[in-house]
GROMACS .gro file of C-alpha atoms in nm:
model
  405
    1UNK     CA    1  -7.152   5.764  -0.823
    2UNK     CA    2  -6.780   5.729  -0.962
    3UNK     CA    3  -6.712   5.415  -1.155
    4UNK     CA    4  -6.329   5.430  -1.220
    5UNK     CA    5  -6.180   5.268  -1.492
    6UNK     CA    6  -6.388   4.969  -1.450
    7UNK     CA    7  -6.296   4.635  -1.492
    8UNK     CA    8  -6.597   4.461  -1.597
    9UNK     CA    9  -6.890   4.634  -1.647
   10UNK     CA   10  -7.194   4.517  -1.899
   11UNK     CA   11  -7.524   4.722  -2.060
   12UNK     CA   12  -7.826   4.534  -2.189
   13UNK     CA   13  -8.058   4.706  -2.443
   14UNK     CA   14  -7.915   5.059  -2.292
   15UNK     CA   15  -7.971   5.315  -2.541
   16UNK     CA   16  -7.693   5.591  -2.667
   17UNK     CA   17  -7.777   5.906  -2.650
   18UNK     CA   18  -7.867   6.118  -2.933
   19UNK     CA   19  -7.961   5.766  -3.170
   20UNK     CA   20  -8.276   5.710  -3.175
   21UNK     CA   21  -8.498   5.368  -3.208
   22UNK     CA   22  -8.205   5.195  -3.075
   23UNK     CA   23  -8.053   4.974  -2.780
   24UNK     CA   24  -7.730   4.860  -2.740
   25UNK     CA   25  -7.542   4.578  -2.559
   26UNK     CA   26  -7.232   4.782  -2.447
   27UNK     CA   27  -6.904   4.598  -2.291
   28UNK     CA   28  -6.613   4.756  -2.075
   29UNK     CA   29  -6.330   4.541  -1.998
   30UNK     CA   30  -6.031   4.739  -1.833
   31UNK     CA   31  -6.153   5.069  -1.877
   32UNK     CA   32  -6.200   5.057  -2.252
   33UNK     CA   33  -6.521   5.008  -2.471
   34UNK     CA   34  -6.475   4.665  -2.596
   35UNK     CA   35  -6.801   4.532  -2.757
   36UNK     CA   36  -7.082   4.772  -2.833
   37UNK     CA   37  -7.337   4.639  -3.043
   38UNK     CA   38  -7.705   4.651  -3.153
   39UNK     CA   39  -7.924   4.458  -2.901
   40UNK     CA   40  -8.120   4.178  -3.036
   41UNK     CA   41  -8.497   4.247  -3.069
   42UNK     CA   42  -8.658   4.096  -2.672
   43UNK     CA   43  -8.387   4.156  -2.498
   44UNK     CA   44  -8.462   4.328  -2.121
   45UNK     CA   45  -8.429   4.651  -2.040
   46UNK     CA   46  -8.137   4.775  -1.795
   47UNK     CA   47  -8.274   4.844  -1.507
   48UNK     CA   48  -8.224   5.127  -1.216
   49UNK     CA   49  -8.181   5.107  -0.918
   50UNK     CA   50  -8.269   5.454  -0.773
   51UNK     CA   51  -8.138   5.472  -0.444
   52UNK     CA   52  -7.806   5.423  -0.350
   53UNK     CA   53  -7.587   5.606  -0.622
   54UNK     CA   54  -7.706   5.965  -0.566
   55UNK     CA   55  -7.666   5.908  -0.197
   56UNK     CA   56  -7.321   5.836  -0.277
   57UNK     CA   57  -7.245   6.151  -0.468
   58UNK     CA   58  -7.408   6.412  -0.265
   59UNK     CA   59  -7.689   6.472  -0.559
   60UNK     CA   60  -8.053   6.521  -0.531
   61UNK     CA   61  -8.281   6.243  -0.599
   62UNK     CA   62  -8.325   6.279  -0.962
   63UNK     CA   63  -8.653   6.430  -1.140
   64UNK     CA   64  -8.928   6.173  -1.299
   65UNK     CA   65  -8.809   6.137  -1.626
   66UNK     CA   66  -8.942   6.372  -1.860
   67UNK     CA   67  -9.080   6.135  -2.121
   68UNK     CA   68  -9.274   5.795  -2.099
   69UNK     CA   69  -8.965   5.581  -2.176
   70UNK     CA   70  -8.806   5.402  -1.905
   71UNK     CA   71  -8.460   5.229  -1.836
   72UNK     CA   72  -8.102   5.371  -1.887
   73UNK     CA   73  -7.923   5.602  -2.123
   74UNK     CA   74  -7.511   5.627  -2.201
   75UNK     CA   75  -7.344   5.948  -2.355
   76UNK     CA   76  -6.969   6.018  -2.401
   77UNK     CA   77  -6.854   6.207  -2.078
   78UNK     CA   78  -6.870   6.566  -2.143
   79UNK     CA   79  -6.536   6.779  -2.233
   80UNK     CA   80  -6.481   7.131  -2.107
   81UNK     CA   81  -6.245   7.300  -2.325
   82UNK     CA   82  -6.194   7.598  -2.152
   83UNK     CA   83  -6.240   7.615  -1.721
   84UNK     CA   84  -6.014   7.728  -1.480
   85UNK     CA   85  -6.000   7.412  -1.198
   86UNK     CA   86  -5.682   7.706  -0.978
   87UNK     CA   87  -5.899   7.963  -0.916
   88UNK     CA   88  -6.105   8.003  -0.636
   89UNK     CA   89  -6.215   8.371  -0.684
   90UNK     CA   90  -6.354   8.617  -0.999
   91UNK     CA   91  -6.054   8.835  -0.843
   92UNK     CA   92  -5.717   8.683  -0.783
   93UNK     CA   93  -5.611   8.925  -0.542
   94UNK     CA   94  -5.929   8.773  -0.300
   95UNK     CA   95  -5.750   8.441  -0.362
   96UNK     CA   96  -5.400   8.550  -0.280
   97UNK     CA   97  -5.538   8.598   0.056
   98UNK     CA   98  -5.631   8.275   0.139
   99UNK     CA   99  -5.427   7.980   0.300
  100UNK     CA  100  -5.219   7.747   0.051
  101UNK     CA  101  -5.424   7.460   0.244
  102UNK     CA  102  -5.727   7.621   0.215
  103UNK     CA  103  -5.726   7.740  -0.181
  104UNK     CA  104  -5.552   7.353  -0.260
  105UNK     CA  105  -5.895   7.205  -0.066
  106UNK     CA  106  -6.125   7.395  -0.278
  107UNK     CA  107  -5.914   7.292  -0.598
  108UNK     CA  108  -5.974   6.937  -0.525
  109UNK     CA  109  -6.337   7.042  -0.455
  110UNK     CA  110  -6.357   7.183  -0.783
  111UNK     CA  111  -6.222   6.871  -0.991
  112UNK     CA  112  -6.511   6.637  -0.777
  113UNK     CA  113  -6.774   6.896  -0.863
  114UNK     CA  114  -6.648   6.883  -1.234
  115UNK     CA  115  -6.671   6.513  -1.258
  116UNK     CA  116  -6.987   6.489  -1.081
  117UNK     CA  117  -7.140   6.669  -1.351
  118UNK     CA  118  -7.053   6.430  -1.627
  119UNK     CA  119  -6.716   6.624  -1.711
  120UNK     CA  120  -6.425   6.368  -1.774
  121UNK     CA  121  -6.208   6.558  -1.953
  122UNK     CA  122  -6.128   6.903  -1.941
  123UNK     CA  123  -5.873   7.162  -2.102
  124UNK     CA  124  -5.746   7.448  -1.819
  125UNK     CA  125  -5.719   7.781  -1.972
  126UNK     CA  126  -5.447   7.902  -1.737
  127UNK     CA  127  -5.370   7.859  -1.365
  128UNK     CA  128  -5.271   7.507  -1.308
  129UNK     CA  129  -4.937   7.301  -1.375
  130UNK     CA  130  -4.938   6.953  -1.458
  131UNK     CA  131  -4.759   6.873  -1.140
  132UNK     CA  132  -5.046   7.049  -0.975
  133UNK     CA  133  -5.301   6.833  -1.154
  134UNK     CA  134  -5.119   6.526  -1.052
  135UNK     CA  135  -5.127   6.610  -0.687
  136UNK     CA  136  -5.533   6.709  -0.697
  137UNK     CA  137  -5.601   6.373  -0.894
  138UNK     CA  138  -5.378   6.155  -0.651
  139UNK     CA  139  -5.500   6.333  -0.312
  140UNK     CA  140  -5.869   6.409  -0.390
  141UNK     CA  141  -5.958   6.093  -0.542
  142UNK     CA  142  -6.075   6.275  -0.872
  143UNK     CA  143  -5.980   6.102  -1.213
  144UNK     CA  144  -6.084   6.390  -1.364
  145UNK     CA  145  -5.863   6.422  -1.730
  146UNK     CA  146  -5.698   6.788  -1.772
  147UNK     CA  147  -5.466   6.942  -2.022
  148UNK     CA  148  -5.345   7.293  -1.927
  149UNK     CA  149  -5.186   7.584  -2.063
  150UNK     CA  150  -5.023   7.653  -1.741
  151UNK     CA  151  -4.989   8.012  -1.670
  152UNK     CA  152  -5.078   8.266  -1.951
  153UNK     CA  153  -4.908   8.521  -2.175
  154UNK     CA  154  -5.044   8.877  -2.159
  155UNK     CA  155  -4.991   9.204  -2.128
  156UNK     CA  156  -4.693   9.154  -1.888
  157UNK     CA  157  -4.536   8.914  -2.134
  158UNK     CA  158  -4.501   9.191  -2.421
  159UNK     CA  159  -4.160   9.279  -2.465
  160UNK     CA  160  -4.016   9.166  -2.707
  161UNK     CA  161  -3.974   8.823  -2.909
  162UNK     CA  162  -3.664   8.737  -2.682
  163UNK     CA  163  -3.869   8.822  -2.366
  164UNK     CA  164  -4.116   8.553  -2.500
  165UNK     CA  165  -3.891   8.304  -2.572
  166UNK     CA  166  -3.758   8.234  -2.237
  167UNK     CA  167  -4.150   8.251  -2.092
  168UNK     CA  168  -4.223   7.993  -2.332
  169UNK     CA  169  -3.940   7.810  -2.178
  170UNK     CA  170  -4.095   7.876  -1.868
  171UNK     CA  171  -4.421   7.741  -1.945
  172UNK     CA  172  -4.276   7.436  -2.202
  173UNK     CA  173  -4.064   7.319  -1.851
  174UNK     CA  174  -4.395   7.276  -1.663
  175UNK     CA  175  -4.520   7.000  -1.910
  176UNK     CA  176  -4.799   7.203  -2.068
  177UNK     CA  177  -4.924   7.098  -2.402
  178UNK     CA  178  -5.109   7.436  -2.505
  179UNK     CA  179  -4.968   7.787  -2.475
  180UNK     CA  180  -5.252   8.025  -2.373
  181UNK     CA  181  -5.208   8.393  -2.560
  182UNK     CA  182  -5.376   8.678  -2.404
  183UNK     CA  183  -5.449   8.852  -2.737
  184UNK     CA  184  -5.693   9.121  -2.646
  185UNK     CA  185  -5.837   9.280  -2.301
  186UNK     CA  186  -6.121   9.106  -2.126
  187UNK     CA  187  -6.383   9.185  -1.852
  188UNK     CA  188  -6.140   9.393  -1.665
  189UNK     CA  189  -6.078   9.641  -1.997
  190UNK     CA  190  -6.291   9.935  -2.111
  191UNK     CA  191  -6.551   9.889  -2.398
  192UNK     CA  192  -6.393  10.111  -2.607
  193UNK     CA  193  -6.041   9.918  -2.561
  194UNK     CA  194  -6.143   9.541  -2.536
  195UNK     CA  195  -6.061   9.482  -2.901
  196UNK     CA  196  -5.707   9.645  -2.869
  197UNK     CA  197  -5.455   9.377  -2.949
  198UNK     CA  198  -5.228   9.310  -2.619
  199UNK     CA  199  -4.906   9.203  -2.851
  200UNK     CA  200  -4.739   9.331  -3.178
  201UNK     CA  201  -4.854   9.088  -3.434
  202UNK     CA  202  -4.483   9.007  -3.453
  203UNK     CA  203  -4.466   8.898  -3.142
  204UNK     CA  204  -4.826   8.684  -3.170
  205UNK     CA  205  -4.692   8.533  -3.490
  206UNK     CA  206  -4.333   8.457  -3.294
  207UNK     CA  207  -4.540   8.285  -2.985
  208UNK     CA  208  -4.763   8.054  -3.243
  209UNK     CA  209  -4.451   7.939  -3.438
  210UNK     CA  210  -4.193   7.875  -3.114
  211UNK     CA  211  -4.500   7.668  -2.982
  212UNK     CA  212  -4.535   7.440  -3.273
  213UNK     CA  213  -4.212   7.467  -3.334
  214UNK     CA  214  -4.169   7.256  -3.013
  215UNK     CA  215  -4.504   7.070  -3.078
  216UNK     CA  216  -4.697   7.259  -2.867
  217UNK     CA  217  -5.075   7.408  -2.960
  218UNK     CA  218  -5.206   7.700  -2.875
  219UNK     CA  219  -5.552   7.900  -2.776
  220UNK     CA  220  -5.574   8.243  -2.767
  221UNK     CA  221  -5.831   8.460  -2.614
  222UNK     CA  222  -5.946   8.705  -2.797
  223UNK     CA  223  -6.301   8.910  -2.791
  224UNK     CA  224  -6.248   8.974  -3.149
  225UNK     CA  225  -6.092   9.242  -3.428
  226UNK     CA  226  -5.776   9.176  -3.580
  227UNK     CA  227  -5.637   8.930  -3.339
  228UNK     CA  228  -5.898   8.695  -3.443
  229UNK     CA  229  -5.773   8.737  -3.823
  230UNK     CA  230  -5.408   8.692  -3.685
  231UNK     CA  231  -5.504   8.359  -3.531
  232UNK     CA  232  -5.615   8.227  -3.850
  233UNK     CA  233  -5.366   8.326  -4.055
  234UNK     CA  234  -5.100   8.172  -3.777
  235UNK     CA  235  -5.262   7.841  -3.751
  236UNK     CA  236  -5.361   7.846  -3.396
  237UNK     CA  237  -5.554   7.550  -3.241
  238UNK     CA  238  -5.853   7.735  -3.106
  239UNK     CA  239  -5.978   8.102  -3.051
  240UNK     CA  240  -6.185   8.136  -2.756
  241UNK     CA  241  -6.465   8.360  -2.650
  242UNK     CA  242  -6.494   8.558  -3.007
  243UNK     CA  243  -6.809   8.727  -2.960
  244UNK     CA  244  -6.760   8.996  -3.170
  245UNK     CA  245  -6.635   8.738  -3.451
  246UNK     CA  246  -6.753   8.864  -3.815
  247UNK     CA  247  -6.915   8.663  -4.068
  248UNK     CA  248  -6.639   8.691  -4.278
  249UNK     CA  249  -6.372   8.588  -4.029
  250UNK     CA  250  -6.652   8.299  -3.989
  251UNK     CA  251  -6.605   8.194  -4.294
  252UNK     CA  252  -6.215   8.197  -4.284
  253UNK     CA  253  -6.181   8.026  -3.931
  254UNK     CA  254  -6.409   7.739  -4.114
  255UNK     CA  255  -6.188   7.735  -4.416
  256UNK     CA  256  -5.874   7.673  -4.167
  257UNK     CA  257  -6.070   7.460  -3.953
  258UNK     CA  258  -5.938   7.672  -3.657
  259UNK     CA  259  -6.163   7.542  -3.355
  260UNK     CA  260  -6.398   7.832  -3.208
  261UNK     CA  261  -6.481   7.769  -2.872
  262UNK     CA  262  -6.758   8.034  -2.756
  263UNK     CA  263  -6.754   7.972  -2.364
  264UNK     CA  264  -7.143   8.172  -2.397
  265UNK     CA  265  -7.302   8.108  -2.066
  266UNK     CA  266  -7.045   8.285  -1.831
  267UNK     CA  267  -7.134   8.625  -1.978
  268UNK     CA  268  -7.437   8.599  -1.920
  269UNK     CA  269  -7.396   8.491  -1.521
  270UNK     CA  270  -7.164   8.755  -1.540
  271UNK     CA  271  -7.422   9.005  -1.658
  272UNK     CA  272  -7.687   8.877  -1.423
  273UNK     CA  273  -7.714   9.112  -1.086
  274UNK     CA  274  -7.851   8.869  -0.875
  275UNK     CA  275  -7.657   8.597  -0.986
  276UNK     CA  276  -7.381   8.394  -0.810
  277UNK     CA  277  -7.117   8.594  -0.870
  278UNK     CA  278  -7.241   8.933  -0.755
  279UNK     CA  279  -7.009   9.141  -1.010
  280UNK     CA  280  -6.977   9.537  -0.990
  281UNK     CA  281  -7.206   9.737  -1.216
  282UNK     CA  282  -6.927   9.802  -1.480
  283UNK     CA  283  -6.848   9.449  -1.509
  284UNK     CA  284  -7.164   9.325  -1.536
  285UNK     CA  285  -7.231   9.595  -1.832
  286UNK     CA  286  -6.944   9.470  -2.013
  287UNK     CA  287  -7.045   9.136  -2.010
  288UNK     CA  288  -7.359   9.215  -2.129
  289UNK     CA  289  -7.278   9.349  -2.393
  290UNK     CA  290  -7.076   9.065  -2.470
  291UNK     CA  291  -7.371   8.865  -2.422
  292UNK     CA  292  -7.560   9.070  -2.668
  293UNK     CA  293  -7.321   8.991  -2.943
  294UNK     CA  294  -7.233   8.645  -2.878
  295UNK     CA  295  -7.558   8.479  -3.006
  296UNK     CA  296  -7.477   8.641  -3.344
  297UNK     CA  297  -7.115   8.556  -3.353
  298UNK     CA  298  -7.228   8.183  -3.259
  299UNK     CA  299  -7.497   8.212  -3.540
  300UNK     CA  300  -7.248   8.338  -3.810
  301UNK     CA  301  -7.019   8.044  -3.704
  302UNK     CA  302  -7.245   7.796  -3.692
  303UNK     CA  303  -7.388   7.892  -4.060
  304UNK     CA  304  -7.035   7.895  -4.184
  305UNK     CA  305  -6.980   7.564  -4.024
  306UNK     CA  306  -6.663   7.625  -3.808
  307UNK     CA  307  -6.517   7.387  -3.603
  308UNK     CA  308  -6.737   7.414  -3.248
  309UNK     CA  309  -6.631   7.327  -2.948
  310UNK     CA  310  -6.796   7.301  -2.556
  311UNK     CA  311  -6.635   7.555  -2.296
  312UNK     CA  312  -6.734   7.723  -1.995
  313UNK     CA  313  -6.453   7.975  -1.831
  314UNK     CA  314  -6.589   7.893  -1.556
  315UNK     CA  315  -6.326   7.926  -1.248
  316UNK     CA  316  -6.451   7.928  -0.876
  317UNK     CA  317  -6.653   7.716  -0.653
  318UNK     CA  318  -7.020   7.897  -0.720
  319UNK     CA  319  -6.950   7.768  -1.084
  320UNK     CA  320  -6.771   7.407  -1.088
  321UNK     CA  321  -7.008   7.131  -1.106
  322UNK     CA  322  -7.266   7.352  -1.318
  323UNK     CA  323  -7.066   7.305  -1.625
  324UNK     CA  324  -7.396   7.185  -1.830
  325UNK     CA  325  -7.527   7.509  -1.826
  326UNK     CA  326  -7.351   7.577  -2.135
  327UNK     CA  327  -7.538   7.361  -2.315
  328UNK     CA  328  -7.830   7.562  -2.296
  329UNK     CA  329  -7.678   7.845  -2.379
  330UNK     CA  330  -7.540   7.684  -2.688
  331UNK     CA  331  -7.916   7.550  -2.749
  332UNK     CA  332  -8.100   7.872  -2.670
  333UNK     CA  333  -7.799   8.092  -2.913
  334UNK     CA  334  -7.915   7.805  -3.218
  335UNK     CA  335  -7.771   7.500  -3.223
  336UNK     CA  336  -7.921   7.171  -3.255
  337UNK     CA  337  -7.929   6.912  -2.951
  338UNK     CA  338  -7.662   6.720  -3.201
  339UNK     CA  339  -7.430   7.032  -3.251
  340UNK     CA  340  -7.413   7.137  -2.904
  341UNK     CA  341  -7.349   6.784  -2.768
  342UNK     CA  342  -7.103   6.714  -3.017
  343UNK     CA  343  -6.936   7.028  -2.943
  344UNK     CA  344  -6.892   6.849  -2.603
  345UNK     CA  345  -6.793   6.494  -2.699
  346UNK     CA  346  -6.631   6.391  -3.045
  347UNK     CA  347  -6.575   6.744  -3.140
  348UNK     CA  348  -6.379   6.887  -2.847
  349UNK     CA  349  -6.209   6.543  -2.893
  350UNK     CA  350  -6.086   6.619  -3.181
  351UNK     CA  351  -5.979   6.991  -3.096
  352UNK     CA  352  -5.762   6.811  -2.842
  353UNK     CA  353  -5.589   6.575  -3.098
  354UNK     CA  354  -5.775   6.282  -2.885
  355UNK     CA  355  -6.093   6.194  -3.175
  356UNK     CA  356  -5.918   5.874  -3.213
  357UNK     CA  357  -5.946   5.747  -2.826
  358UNK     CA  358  -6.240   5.985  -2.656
  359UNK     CA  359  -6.554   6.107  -2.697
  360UNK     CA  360  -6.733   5.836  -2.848
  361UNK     CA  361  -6.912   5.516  -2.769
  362UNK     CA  362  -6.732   5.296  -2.996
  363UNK     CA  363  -6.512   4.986  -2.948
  364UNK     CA  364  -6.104   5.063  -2.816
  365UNK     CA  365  -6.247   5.390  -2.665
  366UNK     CA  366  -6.183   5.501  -2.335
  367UNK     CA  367  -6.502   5.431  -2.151
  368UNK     CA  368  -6.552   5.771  -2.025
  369UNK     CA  369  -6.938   5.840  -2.023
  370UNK     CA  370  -7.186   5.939  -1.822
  371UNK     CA  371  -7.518   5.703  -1.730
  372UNK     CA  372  -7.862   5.874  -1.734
  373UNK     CA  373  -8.195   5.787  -1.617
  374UNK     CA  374  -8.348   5.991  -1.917
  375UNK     CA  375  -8.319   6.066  -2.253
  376UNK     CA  376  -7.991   6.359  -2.184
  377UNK     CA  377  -8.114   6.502  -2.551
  378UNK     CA  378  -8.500   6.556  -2.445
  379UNK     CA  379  -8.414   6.703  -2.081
  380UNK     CA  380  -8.565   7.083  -2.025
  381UNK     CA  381  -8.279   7.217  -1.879
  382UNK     CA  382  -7.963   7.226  -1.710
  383UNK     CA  383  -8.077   7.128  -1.413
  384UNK     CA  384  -8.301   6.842  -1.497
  385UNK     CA  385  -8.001   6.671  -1.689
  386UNK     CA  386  -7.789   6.690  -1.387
  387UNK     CA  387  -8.055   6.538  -1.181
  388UNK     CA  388  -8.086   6.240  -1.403
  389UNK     CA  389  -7.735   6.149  -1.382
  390UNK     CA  390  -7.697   5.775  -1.229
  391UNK     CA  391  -7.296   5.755  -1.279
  392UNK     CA  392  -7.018   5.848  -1.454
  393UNK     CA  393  -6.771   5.619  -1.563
  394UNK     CA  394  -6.394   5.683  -1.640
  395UNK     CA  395  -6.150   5.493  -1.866
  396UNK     CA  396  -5.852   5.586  -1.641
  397UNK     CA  397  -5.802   5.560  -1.240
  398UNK     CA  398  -5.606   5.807  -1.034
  399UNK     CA  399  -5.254   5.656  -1.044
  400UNK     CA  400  -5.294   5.637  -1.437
  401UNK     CA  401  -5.376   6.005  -1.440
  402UNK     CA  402  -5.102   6.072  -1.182
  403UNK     CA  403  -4.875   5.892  -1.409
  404UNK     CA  404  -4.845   5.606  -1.157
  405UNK     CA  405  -4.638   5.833  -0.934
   0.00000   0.00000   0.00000
């Protein structure tokens, strides 16, 4: 069930995830936190009703609780710093052949499936305009939050610092507020050439200053070698993917407190031959081997305490609404319950410049958060958390998100 932007909506004794010992009386006036405070010893439970709300969002009845503890738990609504809500195939060419009314249906599909998940917020990695976004929220009944790069700069883009500077034009007239940089080769490039930078560093370091120059951030995907070491030096926002990441460049992306957002768990569908996406052998041996190395690069990360934050990649319809996933990825490559899930709520809130508004439970927050029927940090897997989702709840309605228009 989708509670939008409520305005009036009270917990008793609900507990927040992830503090233990502890129940809350929580208070949301106009889609904002506006009291949340420790309940007074006696007070009742919240109770559940279990029917009606996962009839209403096309969910499974959820699991028994996995632990004795009844009643309700709250978390921040999840962020997904890195998805792609435009695409509705792993090859672009397959979606090229589809009907405009037919690829903008599944879009609004996706950004549904996204929020159904607990996702409120979410940062596209390339695909979608604003304008784009503000049609899907309006049309599809979806206040799902997005900030997007727009389209992306790669290989195409590299000629030449003037080149760039009218593309960045380009993008900068769309409304974006990140510029995506293609730094090195992906899936789709040999082993031996992955790590190949895709621009002349004078041409990365003219992209990263024109964008903040005009107060713009920027990600940049990169797989690792030097274009990770060129990121940090530039002052970029976020490098994402980094599986080959060093310790050393661990320790220097921690010392800049450039954000390092892993996106783990889509190599490893990628890798899988019977899994949803049904890649060719050579693409599924490339991202295993980017599997292989990406529980060490999170490890050296994580020890060096860089900035982490929560992000899938994921980008068609076999993936949206499984976004939690990542989680145990994040879980099973070393982090603890705390790390991962603040990776996903107050961190990534504060990779997006937002740590003052989302991702917490606290007072003047946006109540975007997601309502449990067990303990979120004790469930087993993926699976079982999404099942024991009763709601989620967010700050802002449609026409907000739409800009009223």
């Amino acid at each position: 069930m989708l509670n939008k932007r409520p305005e009036a909506l009270d917990y008793t004794a609900i507990r927040i995830a992830g503090i233990e010992g502890k129940r809350y009386d929580i208070s949301i006036r106009d889609g904002r936190f506006t009291s949340v405070k420790e309940s007074e010893p006696g007070e009742e439970i919240e109770s559940l009703d279990p029917t009606e709300p996962f009839a209403q969002q096309g969910l499974d009845q959820p699991a028994e609780p996995n632990q004795p503890e009844s009643g309700l738990w709250i978390s921040p609504g999840i962020i997904d710093l890195h998805t792609h809500l435009a695409w509705t195939d792993f090859d672009h060419a397959d979606q090229l052949k589809r009907a405009s009314s037919e690829v903008e249906a599944m879009q609004g599909a996706a950004f549904g499936a996204t929020l159904r998940t607990g996702v409120t917020t979410a940062r596209d990695a390339g695909g979608i305009t604003p304008q784009t976004i503000r049609h899907l929220v309006r049309n599809y009944g979806s206040p799902l939050r997005v900030e997007t790069s727009s389209e992306m700069l790669g290989s195409a883009d590299a000629l030449g610092t003037k080149f760039l500077e009218g593309r960045l034009a380009e993008i900068y007239a769309t409304g974006a507020g990140w510029v995506k940089i293609m730094a090195t080769g992906g899936l789709g490039a040999p082993a031996e050439k992955v790590l190949e930078p895709v621009f002349s560093e004078e041409e990365f370091n003219f992209i990263v200053r024109h964008a903040h120059a005009n107060q713009i951030k920027v990600l940049v995907h990169t797989w690792g070698g030097v274009t990770i070491d060129w990121s940090i030096r530039a002052g970029v926002e976020s490098v994402e993917h980094g599986m080959f990441l060093t310790p050393d460049q661990a320790g220097r992306l921690a010392e800049s407190r450039t954000a390092y957002v892993s996106t783990a768990s889509i190599y490893r569908i990628a890798a899988d031959p019977s899994g949803v996406l049904a890649l060719p052998p050579v693409i599924r041996d490339r991202a295993a081997r980017a599997a292989e190395a990406h529980s060490r690069a999170i490890g050296y990360a994580r020890s060096a305490g860089v900035r982490l934050g929560f992000g899938t990649d994921y980008a068609t319809p076999l993936l949206h609404g499984y976004n939690l996933q990542e989680l145990d990825t994040l879980l099973e490559y070393g982090l603890t319950r705390a790390e991962a899930w603040g990776s996903a709520t107050s961190g990534a809130a504060e990779i997006l410049g937002r740590g003052h508004d989302l991702g917490r439970i606290a007072e003047g927050y946006l109540a975007d958060a997601v309502i449990w029927n067990a303990d979120p940090f004790r469930a087993r897997d993926a699976g079982v958390l999404r099942e024991s989702i009763v709601s989620v709840i967010t700050g802002q309605s449609e026409a907000e998100l739409a800009g009223g228009k």
